[in-house]
Coordinates of C-alpha atoms in Angstrom, one line a residue:
Chain A
M1 CA -86.0 -184.9 50.3
Q2 CA -86.3 -187.9 52.7
S3 CA -87.8 -190.8 51.4
P4 CA -91.1 -191.6 52.5
V5 CA -92.2 -194.6 54.9
S6 CA -94.0 -197.6 53.2
F7 CA -96.9 -198.2 54.8
Y8 CA -98.9 -201.7 54.0
F9 CA -101.9 -202.2 54.9
D10 CA -105.4 -204.7 54.6
F11 CA -108.8 -203.5 55.2
S12 CA -109.6 -206.3 57.2
S13 CA -106.6 -206.0 59.3
P14 CA -107.5 -204.3 63.3
Y15 CA -103.5 -203.9 63.7
S16 CA -103.7 -202.0 60.3
Y17 CA -106.3 -199.8 60.9
I18 CA -105.0 -198.7 64.4
A19 CA -101.7 -197.9 62.9
S20 CA -103.5 -196.1 59.9
E21 CA -104.7 -193.2 62.7
W22 CA -101.1 -192.7 63.6
I23 CA -98.5 -193.2 60.5
E24 CA -99.6 -189.7 59.3
A25 CA -98.9 -187.4 62.0
L26 CA -95.9 -190.0 62.9
A27 CA -94.2 -189.1 60.0
A28 CA -95.1 -186.1 59.7
R29 CA -93.5 -185.1 63.0
H30 CA -90.0 -186.1 61.1
G31 CA -90.7 -184.7 58.0
R32 CA -91.6 -187.7 56.2
T33 CA -94.5 -188.3 54.0
V34 CA -96.2 -192.0 53.9
R35 CA -96.3 -193.8 51.2
W36 CA -99.8 -196.4 51.8
Q37 CA -99.4 -199.4 50.1
A38 CA -103.1 -201.7 50.4
I39 CA -102.5 -205.3 50.2
L40 CA -103.9 -208.2 50.8
L41 CA -103.2 -210.8 54.2
G42 CA -105.0 -213.8 52.1
A43 CA -102.7 -213.6 49.1
T44 CA -99.8 -213.3 51.5
F45 CA -100.7 -216.2 53.7
Q46 CA -101.4 -218.3 50.7
A47 CA -98.2 -218.2 49.1
T48 CA -96.4 -217.8 52.5
G49 CA -97.6 -221.2 54.2
L50 CA -99.1 -218.1 57.1
R51 CA -102.3 -218.5 58.7
P52 CA -104.3 -215.1 60.3
P53 CA -104.3 -215.2 64.4
V54 CA -107.9 -215.9 64.4
D55 CA -108.3 -219.3 62.8
F56 CA -106.5 -220.9 66.1
P57 CA -109.2 -220.3 69.2
L58 CA -106.4 -219.8 71.8
K59 CA -105.1 -217.2 69.8
R60 CA -108.5 -215.7 68.2
E61 CA -109.2 -215.1 71.8
Y62 CA -105.8 -213.3 72.8
A63 CA -106.6 -211.6 69.5
L64 CA -110.0 -210.1 70.2
R65 CA -108.4 -208.7 73.4
D66 CA -105.5 -207.8 72.4
F67 CA -107.1 -205.0 69.1
A68 CA -109.8 -203.9 71.1
R69 CA -106.8 -203.1 74.0
S70 CA -104.3 -201.7 71.4
A71 CA -106.7 -199.5 70.4
R72 CA -107.6 -198.4 73.8
L73 CA -104.0 -197.5 74.1
E74 CA -103.8 -195.2 70.9
G75 CA -106.8 -193.9 72.2
I76 CA -109.1 -194.6 69.4
P77 CA -112.5 -195.7 68.7
Y78 CA -112.3 -199.5 67.7
Q79 CA -115.6 -201.9 67.8
Q80 CA -115.2 -205.3 67.2
P81 CA -116.6 -206.0 63.8
V82 CA -118.7 -209.0 63.2
P83 CA -118.4 -210.9 60.6
F84 CA -114.1 -210.9 61.2
P85 CA -112.0 -211.1 58.5
I86 CA -113.6 -209.6 55.5
A87 CA -113.0 -210.4 52.1
T88 CA -111.6 -206.7 51.1
Q89 CA -110.6 -207.3 47.6
N90 CA -112.8 -204.9 46.3
A91 CA -112.4 -201.7 48.7
A92 CA -108.7 -202.7 47.7
R93 CA -109.3 -202.7 44.0
I94 CA -111.0 -198.8 44.6
F95 CA -108.3 -198.1 46.7
W96 CA -105.7 -198.6 43.7
W97 CA -108.0 -197.1 40.8
L98 CA -107.9 -194.2 42.9
H99 CA -104.5 -194.2 43.3
A100 CA -103.8 -194.0 39.6
Q101 CA -105.8 -190.6 39.9
D102 CA -104.6 -189.0 43.1
A103 CA -102.4 -190.2 45.8
D104 CA -104.6 -188.6 48.4
R105 CA -107.8 -189.4 47.7
A106 CA -106.9 -193.4 48.1
T107 CA -105.5 -192.5 51.3
A108 CA -108.7 -190.2 52.2
W109 CA -111.0 -193.6 50.9
A110 CA -108.5 -196.2 52.7
H111 CA -109.1 -194.0 56.4
A112 CA -113.4 -194.1 55.1
A113 CA -113.0 -198.1 54.6
L114 CA -110.8 -199.0 57.4
R115 CA -113.2 -196.7 60.2
A116 CA -116.1 -197.7 58.8
Y117 CA -115.4 -201.9 58.8
F118 CA -113.6 -201.1 62.3
T119 CA -116.1 -198.4 64.1
G120 CA -119.4 -199.3 62.4
G121 CA -119.2 -202.9 61.5
V122 CA -120.0 -201.6 57.5
R123 CA -119.6 -204.4 55.8
L124 CA -116.9 -203.9 53.0
D125 CA -117.5 -207.4 51.5
D126 CA -121.1 -206.2 50.2
A127 CA -121.1 -204.4 47.3
A128 CA -124.5 -202.3 48.6
A129 CA -123.0 -201.7 51.6
L130 CA -120.0 -200.3 49.3
R131 CA -121.5 -199.0 47.2
K132 CA -123.0 -196.2 49.9
L133 CA -120.1 -195.9 51.4
A134 CA -117.8 -194.6 48.8
E135 CA -121.1 -192.1 48.5
R136 CA -120.6 -191.3 51.3
A137 CA -116.8 -190.6 50.8
G138 CA -117.5 -188.9 48.1
I139 CA -116.9 -191.1 45.0
D140 CA -119.7 -192.1 42.9
A141 CA -120.5 -195.5 43.8
N142 CA -121.1 -196.7 39.9
D143 CA -117.7 -195.3 39.1
A144 CA -116.3 -197.3 42.4
E145 CA -118.5 -200.9 41.3
A146 CA -117.0 -200.2 38.0
A147 CA -113.7 -200.2 39.4
W148 CA -113.7 -202.8 41.6
A149 CA -115.1 -205.3 38.8
D150 CA -112.6 -203.8 36.2
P151 CA -109.6 -206.5 35.4
Q152 CA -106.8 -203.2 34.9
W153 CA -107.5 -203.3 39.2
K154 CA -107.9 -206.4 39.9
L155 CA -104.6 -206.5 38.2
R156 CA -103.1 -204.0 40.0
L157 CA -103.8 -205.5 43.3
K158 CA -102.4 -208.1 42.4
Q159 CA -99.2 -206.7 41.5
A160 CA -99.5 -205.0 44.4
N161 CA -99.1 -208.4 46.5
E162 CA -96.5 -209.5 44.4
E163 CA -94.6 -206.6 45.3
A164 CA -95.2 -207.1 48.5
L165 CA -93.8 -210.4 48.9
A166 CA -90.9 -209.5 47.0
A167 CA -90.3 -207.1 49.5
G168 CA -90.8 -209.4 52.1
V169 CA -94.2 -208.4 53.6
F170 CA -96.0 -211.5 55.3
G171 CA -98.2 -209.2 57.9
A172 CA -99.8 -205.9 58.3
P173 CA -99.0 -203.2 59.2
W174 CA -96.0 -203.2 57.5
F175 CA -93.4 -200.0 57.1
V176 CA -90.7 -199.5 55.6
V177 CA -88.0 -196.2 57.0
D178 CA -85.1 -196.5 54.5
G179 CA -85.2 -199.4 54.0
E180 CA -85.7 -201.2 57.2
P181 CA -89.0 -202.8 58.1
F182 CA -91.2 -203.6 60.9
W183 CA -93.9 -205.7 61.4
G184 CA -97.0 -204.5 63.2
N185 CA -99.1 -201.6 65.0
D186 CA -96.5 -202.7 68.2
R187 CA -93.6 -201.6 66.2
K188 CA -94.8 -198.1 66.7
P189 CA -91.6 -196.8 68.9
Q190 CA -88.8 -198.8 67.0
V191 CA -90.5 -196.8 64.3
E192 CA -90.8 -193.8 65.9
R193 CA -87.1 -194.2 67.1
W194 CA -85.6 -195.1 63.6
L195 CA -87.7 -192.0 62.0
A196 CA -85.7 -190.2 64.8
G197 CA -82.5 -190.8 63.3
D198 CA -81.7 -193.2 66.2
R199 CA -80.8 -196.5 64.4
F200 CA -80.4 -198.6 67.1
Chain B
M1 CA -99.5 -207.3 99.1
Q2 CA -100.1 -207.3 95.5
S3 CA -99.6 -210.3 93.2
P4 CA -96.8 -211.0 91.7
V5 CA -96.6 -210.8 87.6
S6 CA -96.4 -214.6 85.9
F7 CA -93.9 -214.7 83.5
Y8 CA -93.9 -218.0 80.8
F9 CA -90.7 -218.4 79.5
D10 CA -89.4 -220.9 77.0
F11 CA -85.6 -221.6 77.0
S12 CA -85.5 -221.0 72.8
S13 CA -86.9 -217.8 72.4
P14 CA -85.4 -214.9 72.1
Y15 CA -87.6 -212.8 73.1
S16 CA -88.1 -214.6 76.4
Y17 CA -84.4 -213.9 76.7
I18 CA -85.5 -210.4 76.3
A19 CA -87.8 -210.0 78.5
S20 CA -85.9 -212.0 81.2
E21 CA -83.7 -209.6 81.3
W22 CA -86.2 -206.5 81.9
I23 CA -88.9 -208.4 83.9
E24 CA -87.6 -208.4 87.0
A25 CA -86.3 -204.8 87.1
L26 CA -90.2 -203.6 86.1
A27 CA -91.9 -205.2 88.1
A28 CA -89.8 -204.3 90.7
R29 CA -90.2 -200.4 90.1
H30 CA -94.0 -201.4 91.0
G31 CA -93.5 -203.6 94.3
R32 CA -94.0 -206.7 92.6
T33 CA -92.2 -210.2 91.9
V34 CA -91.9 -212.2 89.7
R35 CA -93.7 -216.3 89.2
W36 CA -91.0 -217.2 86.5
Q37 CA -92.5 -220.7 84.8
A38 CA -90.6 -222.3 82.1
I39 CA -92.7 -223.8 79.5
L40 CA -91.9 -225.5 76.0
L41 CA -93.5 -223.7 73.0
G42 CA -93.2 -227.4 71.1
A43 CA -96.0 -228.4 73.2
T44 CA -97.7 -225.5 73.0
F45 CA -97.9 -225.0 69.6
Q46 CA -98.3 -229.0 68.9
A47 CA -101.7 -228.4 70.9
T48 CA -102.5 -225.4 69.6
G49 CA -101.8 -226.6 66.1
L50 CA -99.6 -222.9 65.6
R51 CA -95.9 -223.2 64.1
P52 CA -92.9 -221.5 65.1
P53 CA -92.2 -217.9 63.4
V54 CA -88.9 -219.4 61.9
D55 CA -90.5 -222.4 59.9
F56 CA -91.2 -220.1 57.5
P57 CA -89.0 -218.2 55.0
L58 CA -89.8 -214.5 54.3
K59 CA -91.0 -214.6 58.6
R60 CA -87.8 -216.6 59.5
E61 CA -85.6 -213.9 57.9
Y62 CA -87.4 -210.8 59.8
A63 CA -87.4 -212.6 62.8
L64 CA -84.0 -213.1 62.7
R65 CA -83.6 -209.2 62.3
D66 CA -85.6 -208.4 64.4
F67 CA -84.3 -210.9 67.6
A68 CA -81.3 -209.0 67.5
R69 CA -82.8 -205.6 67.1
S70 CA -85.0 -206.1 69.8
A71 CA -82.0 -206.5 71.9
R72 CA -80.2 -203.7 70.9
L73 CA -83.0 -201.5 71.8
E74 CA -83.1 -203.0 75.4
G75 CA -79.6 -202.7 75.8
I76 CA -78.5 -206.3 75.8
P77 CA -75.8 -208.8 74.5
Y78 CA -77.6 -211.1 71.7
Q79 CA -75.4 -213.2 70.0
Q80 CA -78.1 -215.3 67.5
P81 CA -77.4 -219.1 68.5
V82 CA -76.8 -221.9 65.6
P83 CA -78.6 -224.2 65.1
F84 CA -82.3 -222.5 66.3
P85 CA -84.2 -223.0 67.8
I86 CA -83.2 -226.4 69.8
A87 CA -85.2 -229.1 72.3
T88 CA -84.8 -227.4 75.9
Q89 CA -86.7 -229.6 77.9
N90 CA -83.9 -230.9 80.0
A91 CA -83.2 -227.4 81.2
A92 CA -86.8 -226.6 81.9
R93 CA -86.6 -229.6 84.1
I94 CA -83.7 -228.6 85.9
F95 CA -85.8 -225.5 86.0
W96 CA -88.3 -226.7 88.1
W97 CA -86.2 -229.5 89.9
L98 CA -84.3 -226.5 91.5
H99 CA -88.1 -224.6 92.1
A100 CA -89.2 -227.5 94.1
Q101 CA -86.2 -226.6 96.4
D102 CA -86.1 -222.7 95.9
A103 CA -87.5 -220.6 93.4
D104 CA -84.7 -217.9 93.4
R105 CA -82.4 -220.8 92.4
A106 CA -84.7 -221.7 89.1
T107 CA -84.9 -218.0 88.5
A108 CA -80.9 -217.8 88.6
W109 CA -80.5 -220.9 86.8
A110 CA -83.3 -219.7 83.8
H111 CA -80.9 -216.2 83.2
A112 CA -77.8 -218.3 83.5
A113 CA -79.2 -221.2 81.1
L114 CA -80.7 -218.0 78.7
R115 CA -77.6 -216.2 78.5
A116 CA -75.6 -219.3 77.8
Y117 CA -78.2 -220.0 74.7
F118 CA -78.4 -216.2 73.7
T119 CA -74.9 -214.4 73.8
G120 CA -72.6 -217.8 73.9
G121 CA -74.4 -220.3 71.4
V122 CA -74.0 -223.3 74.2
R123 CA -75.9 -226.1 73.4
L124 CA -79.0 -226.4 75.6
D125 CA -79.9 -229.4 74.0
D126 CA -76.3 -231.6 74.7
A127 CA -75.4 -233.3 77.4
A128 CA -72.3 -232.3 78.4
A129 CA -72.9 -228.9 77.6
L130 CA -75.7 -228.9 80.2
R131 CA -73.8 -230.2 82.8
K132 CA -71.0 -227.7 82.2
L133 CA -73.5 -225.3 82.5
A134 CA -74.7 -226.4 85.5
E135 CA -71.4 -226.4 87.6
R136 CA -70.4 -223.0 86.1
A137 CA -73.9 -221.9 87.9
G138 CA -72.9 -223.6 91.0
I139 CA -75.1 -227.1 90.8
D140 CA -74.0 -230.4 90.9
A141 CA -73.8 -231.7 87.2
N142 CA -75.0 -234.8 88.0
D143 CA -77.6 -234.0 90.5
A144 CA -78.5 -231.6 87.2
E145 CA -78.5 -234.9 84.9
A146 CA -80.6 -236.7 87.4
A147 CA -83.1 -234.7 87.6
W148 CA -83.6 -234.2 83.8
A149 CA -83.7 -237.6 83.5
D150 CA -86.4 -238.4 86.1
P151 CA -90.0 -238.7 85.5
Q152 CA -91.1 -236.6 88.7
W153 CA -89.2 -233.5 86.9
K154 CA -90.4 -235.0 83.0
L155 CA -93.9 -234.6 84.7
R156 CA -93.8 -231.5 86.9
L157 CA -92.8 -229.6 83.0
K158 CA -95.8 -231.7 81.5
Q159 CA -97.8 -229.9 84.1
A160 CA -96.8 -227.1 83.7
N161 CA -97.4 -226.5 79.6
E162 CA -100.7 -228.1 80.7
E163 CA -101.3 -225.1 82.8
A164 CA -100.1 -223.3 80.6
L165 CA -102.5 -224.2 78.0
A166 CA -105.6 -224.3 80.4
A167 CA -104.6 -220.4 80.9
G168 CA -104.6 -219.3 77.3
V169 CA -100.9 -219.3 76.9
F170 CA -100.2 -220.2 73.2
G171 CA -96.7 -218.2 73.5
A172 CA -93.6 -216.7 74.8
P173 CA -93.1 -214.6 76.3
W174 CA -96.1 -214.5 78.6
F175 CA -96.9 -212.4 81.2
V176 CA -100.1 -212.0 83.0
V177 CA -100.9 -208.9 85.4
D178 CA -103.6 -208.9 87.9
G179 CA -106.2 -211.3 85.5
E180 CA -104.5 -209.8 81.8
P181 CA -102.7 -211.3 79.7
F182 CA -100.0 -210.1 77.9
W183 CA -98.2 -211.9 74.6
G184 CA -94.7 -210.7 73.2
N185 CA -91.5 -208.9 74.2
D186 CA -92.9 -206.1 72.5
R187 CA -95.6 -205.7 75.0
K188 CA -93.4 -204.4 77.4
P189 CA -95.0 -200.5 77.3
Q190 CA -98.5 -202.0 77.4
V191 CA -96.7 -204.4 81.4
E192 CA -95.6 -201.1 82.4
R193 CA -98.5 -199.1 82.0
W194 CA -100.7 -201.6 83.3
L195 CA -98.9 -202.4 86.7
A196 CA -98.3 -198.3 86.8
G197 CA -102.6 -198.8 87.8
D198 CA -102.8 -197.7 84.2
R199 CA -106.0 -200.0 83.2
F200 CA -106.2 -198.5 79.2

């Protein structure tokens, strides 16, 4: 039994969204499962002194072009959300609450929320929008709201961020294959070769 | 006649070095030449408020691993130089001085200096080492030193940095193919597809 591929993602990260659409199939082709880990890039930025690319005007302009282009390259829908980025701790807490019950439900939620934000501009930072999205995803809205307000799931997300930092993760998407770290959607070919056993 | 591929690079940038080893052949396969443009990332960082990845401990650790891994993936030699990064304005001024005479000689110098630093640790920021490297590359050492001390070539490099920034360049390597910008050695597959006319 081979170890799962670790996949760290942030609900407000375009490259995380893009990678979320290919990582399952890629891992499955090599007999692997995926261990999804919702984190907050804001927390890793704060801890490392890094800042998001869109904080810098020139970098923002390029990044917006590259987000859409990277999605087209993968053949997946993408619509630049406005506002961007947004606070995603509530979506991430729902993820960890579901994860404690059933990892597959958490993954399904991750897909639902990432797609909602990056193809339909659904405001994951808005309580009403998030409740509605939860309902559409088959999750009771009151339970979802209770989860994101619960200190237990706030703490769980905090732990996930701390564990990520302890593992050297400072960006997303971030993959670990048999101990080897890869940062970025653009590392797909390298992740694929590593999974195929080509330890270049 | 198709327009050349613009290739912005910095003499202290590992990913620039790696890309410098594949860009000529890639462009040639698609009937293109390459317009090499030496810039100083220090200047673009200063103008944009960005900082080099190796300024951040976690990012530095990952970057050092990824530099070597990216080189192995391309099958080219790489030896992490120490110290790193270094000041490369003199090497870049030699580039622009040669470029005013013969663009091919400037390209040959770029290859020589990038390879010297990234495979042999030759200190491009050291006058004696740079003179010796120039001689080995068939350039008179006194002429090279006169060029790097000459206000004309200092100004030419400054202009190159300003032109790069005006064109939206904030990192290296940076490619422009028919007006489309691509940042990073890891954009090789996209550059290749764009050159092949696949405007994804």
